[in-house]
Coordinates of C-alpha atoms and ligand atoms in Angstrom, one line a residue:
M19 CA 25.8 -56.0 -121.0
A20 CA 27.2 -52.1 -121.2
Y21 CA 26.9 -49.3 -122.3
D22 CA 27.6 -45.9 -123.5
V23 CA 24.0 -44.1 -122.9
T24 CA 21.0 -45.6 -121.3
V25 CA 17.6 -43.8 -121.5
I26 CA 14.4 -44.4 -119.2
G27 CA 11.8 -43.4 -120.0
S28 CA 10.3 -43.9 -123.9
G29 CA 8.0 -40.9 -124.1
P30 CA 8.7 -38.3 -126.9
G31 CA 11.7 -37.1 -124.7
G32 CA 13.4 -40.6 -124.1
Y33 CA 12.9 -42.0 -128.1
I34 CA 14.9 -39.1 -129.6
A35 CA 16.3 -38.7 -126.8
A36 CA 17.5 -42.8 -127.5
I37 CA 17.8 -42.2 -131.5
R38 CA 19.6 -39.1 -131.9
C39 CA 22.0 -40.8 -128.9
A40 CA 22.5 -43.8 -131.1
Q41 CA 22.5 -41.8 -134.7
L42 CA 25.8 -39.9 -132.8
G43 CA 27.1 -43.5 -132.6
M44 CA 26.8 -44.5 -129.4
K45 CA 25.9 -48.0 -127.6
T46 CA 22.3 -47.0 -126.5
A47 CA 19.4 -48.4 -124.1
L48 CA 16.0 -47.3 -123.1
I49 CA 14.1 -48.8 -120.8
E50 CA 9.9 -48.6 -120.4
K51 CA 8.0 -49.4 -117.4
Y52 CA 5.5 -50.5 -119.8
N53 CA 4.5 -52.2 -122.9
T54 CA 4.1 -49.9 -125.3
L55 CA 6.4 -46.7 -125.6
G56 CA 5.3 -43.3 -126.3
G57 CA 5.6 -42.9 -122.7
T58 CA 2.0 -40.0 -121.2
C59 CA 1.9 -38.7 -125.2
L60 CA 1.9 -41.3 -127.2
N61 CA -0.5 -43.2 -124.5
V62 CA -2.9 -41.1 -122.8
G63 CA -1.5 -38.0 -124.3
C64 CA -1.5 -36.1 -127.0
I65 CA -1.7 -38.4 -129.2
P66 CA -4.8 -39.8 -127.9
S67 CA -7.3 -37.3 -127.4
K68 CA -6.3 -35.8 -131.2
A69 CA -8.5 -39.2 -131.9
L70 CA -10.7 -37.9 -130.2
L71 CA -10.7 -34.2 -130.7
D72 CA -11.0 -34.6 -134.5
S73 CA -13.6 -37.4 -134.6
T74 CA -16.6 -35.7 -132.4
E75 CA -14.9 -32.7 -134.9
H76 CA -16.5 -34.3 -137.7
Y77 CA -19.4 -35.2 -135.2
H78 CA -20.4 -31.1 -134.5
K79 CA -20.1 -30.4 -137.8
A80 CA -21.9 -33.2 -139.8
E81 CA -24.9 -31.9 -136.3
K82 CA -23.6 -28.1 -136.9
E83 CA -23.1 -27.2 -140.2
F84 CA -23.6 -30.3 -142.2
A85 CA -27.1 -29.1 -143.2
E86 CA -25.6 -25.0 -144.1
H87 CA -23.3 -26.7 -146.3
G88 CA -26.8 -28.4 -148.0
I89 CA -25.8 -32.2 -146.8
G90 CA -28.5 -34.1 -144.9
V91 CA -27.5 -37.3 -143.7
G92 CA -31.1 -38.2 -142.4
E93 CA -30.1 -38.5 -138.6
L94 CA -27.0 -38.8 -137.3
S95 CA -26.5 -40.8 -134.7
L96 CA -23.2 -41.7 -132.3
D97 CA -22.2 -45.4 -131.4
F98 CA -19.0 -44.0 -128.8
G99 CA -17.8 -47.2 -128.0
Q100 CA -15.8 -47.0 -131.8
M101 CA -15.0 -44.1 -131.5
I102 CA -13.1 -45.2 -129.0
A103 CA -11.7 -48.6 -130.5
R104 CA -11.0 -45.9 -133.6
K105 CA -8.8 -43.9 -131.1
A106 CA -7.4 -47.6 -129.6
D107 CA -5.9 -48.4 -133.2
V108 CA -4.5 -45.0 -133.3
V109 CA -2.6 -45.4 -130.2
E110 CA -1.0 -48.8 -131.2
K111 CA -0.4 -48.1 -135.2
T112 CA 2.0 -44.9 -133.2
T113 CA 3.4 -47.3 -130.6
G114 CA 4.4 -49.4 -132.6
G115 CA 5.7 -47.0 -134.5
I116 CA 8.0 -46.5 -131.7
D117 CA 9.5 -49.9 -131.9
F118 CA 9.9 -49.9 -135.7
L119 CA 12.2 -46.9 -134.2
M120 CA 13.8 -48.5 -131.5
Q121 CA 14.6 -51.6 -134.2
K122 CA 16.2 -49.4 -137.0
N123 CA 18.1 -47.7 -135.5
K124 CA 19.1 -50.5 -133.1
I125 CA 18.4 -49.0 -130.0
D126 CA 18.5 -52.3 -127.3
V127 CA 14.7 -52.1 -125.2
L128 CA 14.9 -53.5 -121.6
R129 CA 10.5 -53.2 -120.1
G130 CA 10.7 -52.7 -116.8
V131 CA 10.6 -50.4 -114.5
G132 CA 14.4 -48.7 -114.7
S133 CA 16.5 -47.8 -111.6
F134 CA 19.8 -46.9 -110.1
K135 CA 21.6 -49.2 -108.0
G136 CA 25.2 -47.2 -107.1
G137 CA 28.1 -46.0 -109.1
Q138 CA 28.9 -43.0 -110.8
E139 CA 30.1 -41.8 -114.1
G140 CA 31.3 -44.4 -116.6
A141 CA 29.4 -47.6 -115.1
F142 CA 26.5 -46.6 -113.3
Q143 CA 24.6 -50.1 -112.5
L144 CA 20.6 -50.5 -113.2
S145 CA 17.8 -52.2 -112.7
V146 CA 15.9 -52.9 -114.9
K147 CA 12.6 -54.6 -112.9
P148 CA 10.2 -56.2 -115.6
E149 CA 6.4 -56.9 -113.9
K150 CA 7.3 -60.3 -114.2
G151 CA 10.2 -62.1 -113.5
K152 CA 13.5 -61.7 -112.2
A153 CA 15.2 -58.4 -113.0
E154 CA 19.1 -57.9 -114.3
T155 CA 21.0 -55.0 -114.1
V156 CA 22.7 -53.6 -116.5
E157 CA 25.7 -51.3 -117.3
T158 CA 26.4 -47.7 -118.6
K159 CA 28.8 -44.9 -119.4
K160 CA 26.0 -41.9 -118.9
V161 CA 22.0 -41.9 -117.8
I162 CA 19.3 -39.9 -119.7
I163 CA 16.0 -39.6 -117.0
A164 CA 12.6 -39.3 -119.0
T165 CA 10.1 -40.4 -117.0
G166 CA 7.6 -37.8 -117.8
S167 CA 4.8 -37.2 -115.3
K168 CA 1.8 -37.7 -113.6
P169 CA -1.2 -35.7 -112.9
S170 CA -1.5 -34.2 -110.1
S171 CA -4.6 -32.8 -107.5
I172 CA -5.3 -30.8 -105.4
P173 CA -5.6 -30.8 -101.8
G174 CA -9.1 -32.7 -100.5
V175 CA -10.3 -33.6 -104.5
E176 CA -8.9 -37.6 -104.4
I177 CA -8.4 -38.8 -108.0
D178 CA -10.1 -42.6 -107.5
K179 CA -9.6 -43.1 -111.3
K180 CA -13.9 -44.1 -111.2
R181 CA -15.6 -40.8 -111.3
V182 CA -13.6 -39.0 -110.0
I183 CA -11.1 -39.4 -113.3
S184 CA -8.4 -37.4 -115.2
S185 CA -7.4 -37.6 -118.5
T186 CA -6.2 -41.0 -118.4
E187 CA -9.4 -42.3 -117.4
A188 CA -11.8 -39.6 -120.5
L189 CA -9.9 -40.9 -122.9
S190 CA -11.3 -44.1 -122.0
L191 CA -14.5 -44.1 -120.6
K192 CA -17.1 -46.7 -122.4
K193 CA -20.0 -44.5 -121.9
L194 CA -21.0 -41.1 -122.5
P195 CA -21.6 -38.8 -119.7
K196 CA -24.4 -37.1 -119.4
T197 CA -22.5 -34.6 -117.4
M198 CA -19.8 -33.3 -116.6
V199 CA -17.5 -30.9 -114.2
V200 CA -13.9 -30.8 -115.6
I201 CA -12.0 -28.8 -111.7
G202 CA -9.3 -26.9 -114.5
G203 CA -10.2 -24.8 -116.8
G204 CA -6.7 -24.6 -119.0
V205 CA -5.0 -27.0 -121.6
I206 CA -6.6 -30.5 -120.7
G207 CA -10.1 -28.8 -119.2
C208 CA -10.1 -26.9 -123.0
E209 CA -9.4 -30.5 -124.9
M210 CA -11.4 -32.7 -122.9
G211 CA -14.5 -30.6 -122.3
S212 CA -14.4 -29.5 -126.3
I213 CA -14.9 -33.6 -127.0
F214 CA -16.9 -34.5 -125.1
A215 CA -19.4 -30.3 -125.4
R216 CA -19.5 -31.5 -129.0
L217 CA -21.0 -35.3 -128.6
G218 CA -24.0 -33.5 -126.4
T219 CA -21.9 -34.0 -122.4
K220 CA -22.9 -31.7 -119.8
V221 CA -19.8 -29.6 -119.4
T222 CA -18.7 -27.1 -116.3
V223 CA -15.6 -25.6 -116.6
L224 CA -14.8 -24.3 -113.2
E225 CA -11.3 -22.8 -113.6
Y226 CA -9.5 -20.6 -109.9
M227 CA -8.4 -17.3 -112.4
N228 CA -9.9 -14.9 -114.2
R229 CA -9.7 -16.0 -117.5
L230 CA -8.8 -19.8 -119.6
I231 CA -5.9 -21.1 -120.8
P232 CA -3.3 -19.1 -118.2
G233 CA 0.0 -18.4 -119.6
M234 CA -0.8 -18.1 -122.6
D235 CA -1.9 -14.3 -125.3
G236 CA -5.3 -13.0 -122.9
A237 CA -6.9 -12.1 -125.8
L238 CA -7.5 -16.0 -126.7
A239 CA -8.8 -16.9 -123.4
K240 CA -11.0 -14.0 -124.5
D241 CA -11.9 -15.3 -127.9
L242 CA -11.6 -19.6 -127.0
Q243 CA -13.7 -18.9 -124.0
R244 CA -17.2 -16.8 -126.6
S245 CA -16.5 -20.1 -128.5
L246 CA -16.3 -22.6 -125.7
K247 CA -19.7 -21.4 -125.0
K248 CA -20.9 -22.3 -128.8
I249 CA -20.8 -25.1 -127.6
G250 CA -22.7 -26.0 -124.8
I251 CA -19.2 -26.0 -122.0
D252 CA -20.4 -23.5 -118.9
F253 CA -17.4 -21.7 -117.2
H254 CA -17.8 -20.8 -113.5
L255 CA -13.7 -18.7 -113.6
G256 CA -12.2 -17.0 -110.3
C257 CA -14.1 -20.5 -108.9
K258 CA -11.3 -22.1 -106.2
V259 CA -12.1 -25.6 -105.5
E260 CA -11.8 -26.9 -102.9
G261 CA -13.0 -30.8 -102.3
V262 CA -14.7 -33.4 -104.3
S263 CA -16.3 -36.7 -102.9
A264 CA -18.0 -39.2 -104.9
T265 CA -20.3 -41.8 -104.7
S266 CA -20.9 -44.9 -107.3
R267 CA -22.7 -43.0 -109.7
S268 CA -22.2 -39.3 -109.4
T269 CA -20.0 -36.5 -108.0
T270 CA -20.4 -33.1 -106.4
T271 CA -17.5 -30.2 -106.3
K272 CA -17.7 -27.7 -104.3
A273 CA -16.2 -24.6 -105.3
T274 CA -16.1 -20.5 -103.7
N275 CA -17.2 -18.8 -106.1
K276 CA -15.9 -15.3 -107.1
K277 CA -18.3 -13.6 -105.1
G278 CA -16.9 -15.2 -102.0
E279 CA -20.1 -18.3 -101.9
A280 CA -19.2 -21.1 -101.0
V281 CA -21.2 -23.5 -104.5
E282 CA -21.6 -26.6 -105.3
F283 CA -22.0 -29.4 -108.4
K284 CA -22.9 -32.1 -109.0
A285 CA -22.2 -33.9 -112.2
E286 CA -21.9 -37.6 -113.0
Y287 CA -18.0 -37.0 -114.3
C288 CA -15.5 -34.9 -112.0
L289 CA -12.4 -34.6 -113.8
V290 CA -9.3 -32.9 -112.4
A291 CA -7.9 -31.1 -114.9
V292 CA -5.7 -29.4 -113.0
G293 CA -2.0 -29.3 -113.6
R294 CA 1.0 -32.7 -114.1
K295 CA 3.6 -34.0 -111.6
P296 CA 7.5 -35.1 -112.5
Y297 CA 7.0 -38.1 -111.8
T298 CA 10.8 -40.3 -110.3
E299 CA 8.5 -43.0 -108.6
G300 CA 11.1 -45.3 -108.2
L301 CA 14.1 -44.2 -109.3
N302 CA 16.0 -45.0 -106.1
L303 CA 17.7 -41.9 -107.2
K304 CA 19.4 -41.7 -103.2
A305 CA 21.1 -45.0 -104.6
V306 CA 23.4 -42.0 -106.5
K307 CA 23.0 -39.1 -104.4
L308 CA 20.3 -37.6 -106.8
D309 CA 18.0 -35.1 -104.9
T310 CA 13.9 -33.8 -106.5
D311 CA 13.7 -29.2 -105.9
E312 CA 11.1 -28.2 -103.8
R313 CA 8.2 -28.8 -106.9
G314 CA 9.7 -33.2 -107.0
R315 CA 11.7 -31.8 -110.6
I316 CA 15.1 -33.0 -110.9
A317 CA 16.7 -30.2 -111.4
I318 CA 19.4 -29.2 -114.3
D319 CA 21.7 -27.1 -115.5
D320 CA 21.9 -25.5 -119.2
H321 CA 23.0 -28.2 -120.1
F322 CA 20.5 -30.8 -118.9
A323 CA 23.8 -31.6 -116.5
T324 CA 21.5 -33.2 -112.9
G325 CA 23.5 -33.3 -110.1
V326 CA 25.7 -36.2 -110.2
P327 CA 28.4 -35.5 -113.3
G328 CA 26.8 -38.9 -115.8
I329 CA 23.3 -38.2 -115.0
Y330 CA 21.4 -35.9 -117.6
A331 CA 17.6 -35.1 -117.5
I332 CA 15.2 -33.9 -119.5
G333 CA 11.4 -33.2 -120.3
D334 CA 8.3 -32.9 -118.2
V335 CA 10.7 -34.2 -115.4
V336 CA 12.8 -31.3 -115.4
R337 CA 11.8 -27.3 -115.6
G338 CA 9.3 -25.7 -118.4
A339 CA 6.3 -26.5 -120.8
M340 CA 5.0 -30.1 -120.2
L341 CA 4.8 -30.1 -124.1
A342 CA 6.1 -32.9 -126.1
H343 CA 8.3 -31.3 -128.4
K344 CA 10.1 -28.9 -125.8
A345 CA 10.7 -33.0 -124.0
E346 CA 11.7 -34.3 -128.3
E347 CA 13.3 -30.7 -128.6
E348 CA 15.8 -31.3 -124.8
G349 CA 16.2 -35.4 -126.2
V350 CA 18.1 -34.2 -129.2
A351 CA 19.8 -31.4 -127.9
V352 CA 21.2 -33.3 -124.8
A353 CA 22.8 -36.5 -126.0
E354 CA 24.5 -33.5 -128.7
I355 CA 25.5 -32.2 -125.6
I356 CA 26.8 -35.8 -124.4
A357 CA 27.9 -36.3 -127.1
G358 CA 30.6 -33.7 -127.6
Q359 CA 28.7 -30.6 -129.8
K360 CA 27.1 -27.5 -128.1
P361 CA 23.3 -27.0 -129.5
H362 CA 20.9 -24.7 -127.8
V363 CA 17.6 -25.5 -127.1
D364 CA 15.2 -21.8 -127.9
Y365 CA 12.5 -21.4 -125.1
N366 CA 11.4 -18.5 -125.9
L367 CA 10.6 -20.6 -129.5
I368 CA 8.8 -23.0 -128.6
P369 CA 5.3 -22.7 -129.5
G370 CA 2.0 -23.7 -126.8
V371 CA -1.1 -24.9 -128.8
V372 CA -4.7 -26.0 -127.9
Y373 CA -6.8 -28.1 -130.5
T374 CA -10.4 -27.4 -129.4
W375 CA -11.7 -25.5 -132.3
P376 CA -10.8 -22.3 -133.2
E377 CA -7.4 -23.7 -132.3
V378 CA -5.1 -21.6 -130.8
A379 CA -1.7 -21.0 -131.0
G380 CA 1.4 -19.0 -130.1
V381 CA 5.6 -19.0 -129.6
G382 CA 7.3 -15.9 -128.4
Q383 CA 6.2 -13.1 -125.8
T384 CA 2.0 -12.3 -124.4
E385 CA 0.8 -8.8 -124.6
E386 CA 1.0 -10.0 -121.0
Q387 CA 4.7 -10.0 -120.3
L388 CA 6.0 -7.2 -123.1
K389 CA 3.5 -5.3 -120.5
E390 CA 5.0 -6.5 -117.4
A391 CA 9.0 -6.5 -118.6
G392 CA 8.3 -2.4 -120.2
R393 CA 8.8 -3.9 -123.4
K394 CA 7.8 -0.5 -126.5
Y395 CA 5.5 -2.7 -128.7
K396 CA 3.4 -2.4 -131.9
S397 CA 0.0 -4.6 -132.5
G398 CA -1.4 -5.4 -135.4
A399 CA -4.2 -8.0 -135.5
Y400 CA -6.8 -9.8 -138.3
P401 CA -10.0 -11.4 -137.5
F402 CA -10.1 -14.4 -138.8
R403 CA -14.5 -13.5 -140.1
A404 CA -12.8 -10.6 -143.1
S405 CA -10.7 -13.9 -144.4
A406 CA -12.7 -15.3 -148.1
R407 CA -10.9 -18.9 -147.1
A408 CA -12.2 -19.0 -143.5
R409 CA -15.8 -18.0 -144.9
A410 CA -15.8 -20.9 -147.8
S411 CA -15.0 -23.2 -144.8
M412 CA -17.0 -21.5 -141.8
D413 CA -14.8 -20.8 -140.1
I414 CA -14.4 -16.9 -139.5
D415 CA -14.2 -16.5 -134.7
G416 CA -10.9 -16.3 -133.8
Q417 CA -8.1 -13.5 -135.3
I418 CA -4.2 -13.6 -135.5
K419 CA -2.8 -11.3 -133.8
V420 CA 1.3 -10.0 -134.5
L421 CA 3.2 -7.8 -131.0
A422 CA 6.4 -6.6 -132.7
D423 CA 9.6 -4.1 -131.1
A424 CA 8.6 -1.1 -131.2
E425 CA 11.3 0.5 -133.2
T426 CA 13.3 -2.3 -135.0
D427 CA 9.6 -3.4 -136.0
E428 CA 11.1 -7.7 -135.2
L429 CA 8.6 -10.1 -133.8
L430 CA 8.1 -10.8 -130.4
G431 CA 5.2 -12.7 -130.6
V432 CA 2.7 -14.2 -132.5
H433 CA -1.3 -15.5 -131.5
M434 CA -3.7 -17.0 -132.9
I435 CA -7.0 -18.6 -132.4
G436 CA -8.5 -19.8 -135.5
P437 CA -9.0 -22.8 -138.5
R438 CA -6.0 -25.2 -138.4
V439 CA -3.6 -22.5 -136.4
A440 CA -1.5 -25.5 -135.0
D441 CA 0.0 -25.5 -137.8
L442 CA -0.3 -21.9 -139.3
I443 CA 2.0 -21.2 -136.3
A444 CA 5.1 -22.5 -137.4
E445 CA 5.0 -19.9 -139.7
A446 CA 5.7 -18.0 -136.6
V447 CA 8.3 -19.7 -135.8
V448 CA 10.4 -19.7 -138.5
A449 CA 10.3 -16.1 -139.1
M450 CA 10.9 -15.7 -135.2
E451 CA 13.9 -17.4 -135.4
Y452 CA 14.9 -15.9 -138.3
R453 CA 14.0 -12.7 -136.3
A454 CA 11.7 -11.6 -139.2
S455 CA 10.7 -8.4 -139.3
A456 CA 6.3 -8.0 -139.6
E457 CA 7.1 -5.7 -142.5
D458 CA 9.3 -8.7 -144.0
I459 CA 6.5 -11.4 -143.8
G460 CA 4.2 -8.7 -145.0
R461 CA 6.0 -8.4 -148.5
M462 CA 6.0 -11.7 -148.5
S463 CA 3.4 -13.9 -151.0
H464 CA 0.9 -16.2 -148.8
A465 CA -1.3 -17.7 -151.5
H466 CA -4.7 -16.8 -152.2
P467 CA -7.1 -18.4 -150.5
T468 CA -5.5 -19.9 -147.2
Y469 CA -5.5 -19.1 -143.5
S470 CA -2.0 -18.0 -144.1
E471 CA -3.5 -15.4 -146.0
A472 CA -4.5 -14.4 -142.4
F473 CA -0.6 -13.6 -140.7
K474 CA 0.7 -11.7 -143.4
E475 CA -2.4 -9.8 -143.1
A476 CA -2.0 -10.0 -138.8
C477 CA 2.3 -8.5 -140.2
L478 CA 0.9 -5.9 -142.1
A479 CA -1.1 -4.6 -139.3
A480 CA 1.5 -4.5 -137.0
S481 CA 3.9 -3.6 -139.5
D482 CA 2.3 -0.5 -139.9
N483 CA -1.1 -0.5 -139.7
R484 CA -1.4 -1.0 -143.8
A485 CA -3.7 -4.3 -143.5
L486 CA -5.1 -4.7 -146.9
N487 CA -8.3 -6.7 -147.3
I488 CA -10.3 -5.3 -143.6
Ligands
FAD525 P1 6.6 -38.9 -121.2 O1 5.5 -39.6 -122.1 O2 5.1 -38.4 -119.7 O3 7.0 -40.5 -120.6 C1 8.0 -41.2 -119.3 C2 8.4 -42.6 -119.7 O4 8.7 -43.0 -118.9 C3 6.6 -42.9 -119.5 O5 6.5 -43.9 -120.8 C4 7.2 -43.5 -117.6 O6 6.1 -45.0 -118.2 C5 8.1 -44.0 -118.0 N1 8.8 -43.7 -116.9 C6 9.1 -43.3 -115.7 N2 9.5 -43.9 -114.7 C7 9.7 -44.5 -115.1 C8 11.3 -46.2 -114.5 N3 11.1 -45.5 -113.0 N4 11.1 -47.3 -115.4 C9 11.0 -47.4 -116.5 N5 10.4 -46.5 -117.3 C10 9.6 -45.9 -117.0 N6 2.2 -31.9 -125.1 C11 1.9 -31.8 -126.8 O7 3.0 -30.5 -126.5 N7 0.6 -31.6 -127.4 C12 -0.1 -32.1 -127.0 O8 -1.0 -31.9 -128.1 C13 -0.5 -33.0 -125.8 N8 -1.2 -33.7 -125.5 C14 -1.8 -34.0 -123.8 C15 -3.0 -34.2 -123.7 C16 -3.1 -35.1 -122.5 C17 -4.0 -35.9 -122.0 C18 -1.6 -35.0 -121.9 C19 -1.7 -36.0 -120.2 C20 -0.7 -34.3 -121.9 C21 -0.3 -33.5 -123.2 N9 0.8 -33.4 -123.8 C22 0.4 -32.9 -125.1 C23 1.3 -33.8 -122.6 C24 2.7 -34.3 -123.2 O9 2.1 -35.6 -123.3 C25 3.9 -34.8 -122.3 O10 4.4 -32.9 -122.2 C26 5.3 -35.3 -123.1 O11 5.2 -36.7 -123.0 C27 6.5 -35.5 -121.9 O12 7.4 -36.4 -122.9 P2 8.7 -37.3 -121.6 O13 8.9 -37.9 -122.4 O14 9.5 -36.3 -120.7 O15 7.5 -38.3 -120.3
NAD526 P1 -2.8 -26.5 -116.7 O1 -1.6 -25.8 -115.8 O2 -2.8 -26.5 -118.7 O3 -3.9 -26.0 -116.3 C1 -4.7 -26.6 -114.9 C2 -5.0 -25.5 -114.5 O4 -6.4 -25.7 -112.9 C3 -4.8 -23.6 -114.2 O5 -5.8 -23.0 -115.6 C4 -5.1 -23.7 -112.9 O6 -5.6 -22.9 -112.5 C5 -6.6 -24.2 -112.4 N1 -6.2 -24.3 -111.4 C6 -5.5 -24.9 -110.7 N2 -6.2 -25.3 -109.2 C7 -7.0 -25.0 -109.7 C8 -8.4 -25.2 -108.4 N3 -8.2 -25.8 -106.6 N4 -10.1 -24.7 -108.7 C9 -10.0 -24.2 -110.0 N5 -8.4 -24.3 -110.7 C10 -7.8 -24.6 -110.7 O7 -2.8 -28.0 -116.7 P2 -3.8 -29.6 -117.5 O8 -4.3 -28.3 -118.8 O9 -4.1 -29.8 -116.3 O10 -2.8 -29.6 -118.5 C11 -1.2 -30.3 -117.5 C12 -0.3 -30.2 -118.8 O11 -0.7 -31.2 -119.7 C13 0.6 -28.8 -119.3 O12 0.8 -28.5 -118.2 C14 0.5 -28.7 -120.4 O13 0.7 -28.2 -121.1 C15 0.3 -30.2 -121.3 N6 -0.9 -30.7 -122.1 C16 -0.9 -29.6 -123.6 C17 -1.4 -30.2 -124.3 C18 -1.0 -29.6 -125.8 O14 0.4 -29.3 -125.3 N7 -1.7 -29.0 -126.7 C19 -2.8 -30.6 -124.0 C20 -2.7 -31.3 -123.0 C21 -2.4 -31.2 -121.6

């Protein structure tokens, strides 16, 4: 069979690229090695983790907050197996939705490991090797590589998937652990740590840096640490993990703490959350003389083109943030480029979100980045403790911080920690896309009482130090 475009990998980068290619009239195939479509995000990433974050948040609220609302639930109980089963059901329905989308858009889904056999632009040959049975060969004019990423580790730490686990195994544990050490206080460490801590697991996070969620605004990291301490997570910052050993029942993690002392942490499980690495195994890149860079990524130019004409790459397997919505934007853009259009992805306006409670979200420049660039800025913040809506829902932890250009008042960065800020950040993205000033937002009506009023107030604080409700 011959295609105009063949996409390898069905994650949010790959399946969205395939849909956009099909919409633009290209005969499109999508190769996926697993039975279910959707990649890391739908199967072992965004969706299952959010399903468990929602379940555990309900449990936590029932345990800690319902009484204050005047609600008694008797003796609270936990069916961990049902919680995991519900998560699996959410994943199944969501991945099934991608099959529907492929049919709707007349995209041929080829199941098996996709690898290059040879060829050149206009006529590449790809092999598709299913788990059982013979490989078939497809011919395609162009190829989009969207093979994503896998968990990475550090020297001295081998992920055995039994006691020393990655997020993939942690999302499907059969029994709630009593104790868990998490290596890495990044996004996965904070989200997965929250899931287990809310259910009563004693969670200890070991983080190499002197702060959590590196890359996000420092003010949010401090607030987040304070909130996560309240749910019982123990943090060791400035702590360098050097090795983990495991028996069939427990793990011992060895590290050097910030005083330079050797320390040891024992736990039922050790969750390794130190980042992810691009995944190119099995692609047989050498058949088309394509190489990876020093970090294992596929090198691309500003138009997602690799060094080989006709082969493009997007998502976690290339440079940039490893985020589903970044992969999606690239999927749309690469399809449009192949169709001869001139799309643009503004990486400065790709928001980052951590789905803890309070949630954390940011877009644009952090205060640290503005300082480093020597940019003159002004800042304004509004604490959720001052928001009537937040008091009504008992979600008063957190703040919204706005950074605006000192002279023009243009929004340069918006950083939020608080209730539902994963959704609130969209307003900041729209505002910054249209190059709004802080005053523009401060003069727009925001429904009362809503969490979104906190963004308006923070903008008023930044634009002219004139927040109204504080
Ligand atoms: P992937 O989703 O990794 O998909 C790649 C696909 O390619 C896979 O299905 C793989 O099987 C397939 N493949 C690989 N090689 C071959 C081959 N040779 N032949 C055929 N198929 C192949 N991001 C967010 O934005 N929000 C979140 O809330 C979020 N939560 C996350 C939680 C966790 C626990 C994890 C691990 C990640 C999370 N992410 C989140 C990150 C997000 O999942 C990734 O950024 C996103 O999935 C990347 O999409 P992708 O299409 O590049 O690759
Ligand atoms: P991360 O880069 O967010 O965090 C890894 C952390 O491990 C860092 O804080 C790092 O300093 C620390 N670390 C590294 N070596 C260490 C050592 N020897 N000892 C102690 N700490 C060490 O990576 P992650 O949390 O594994 O997540 C992987 C990717 O998945 C990220 O790129 C993220 O964007 C994506 N993801 C996104 C979401 C979301 O958008 N909500 C959720 C989960 C994952």
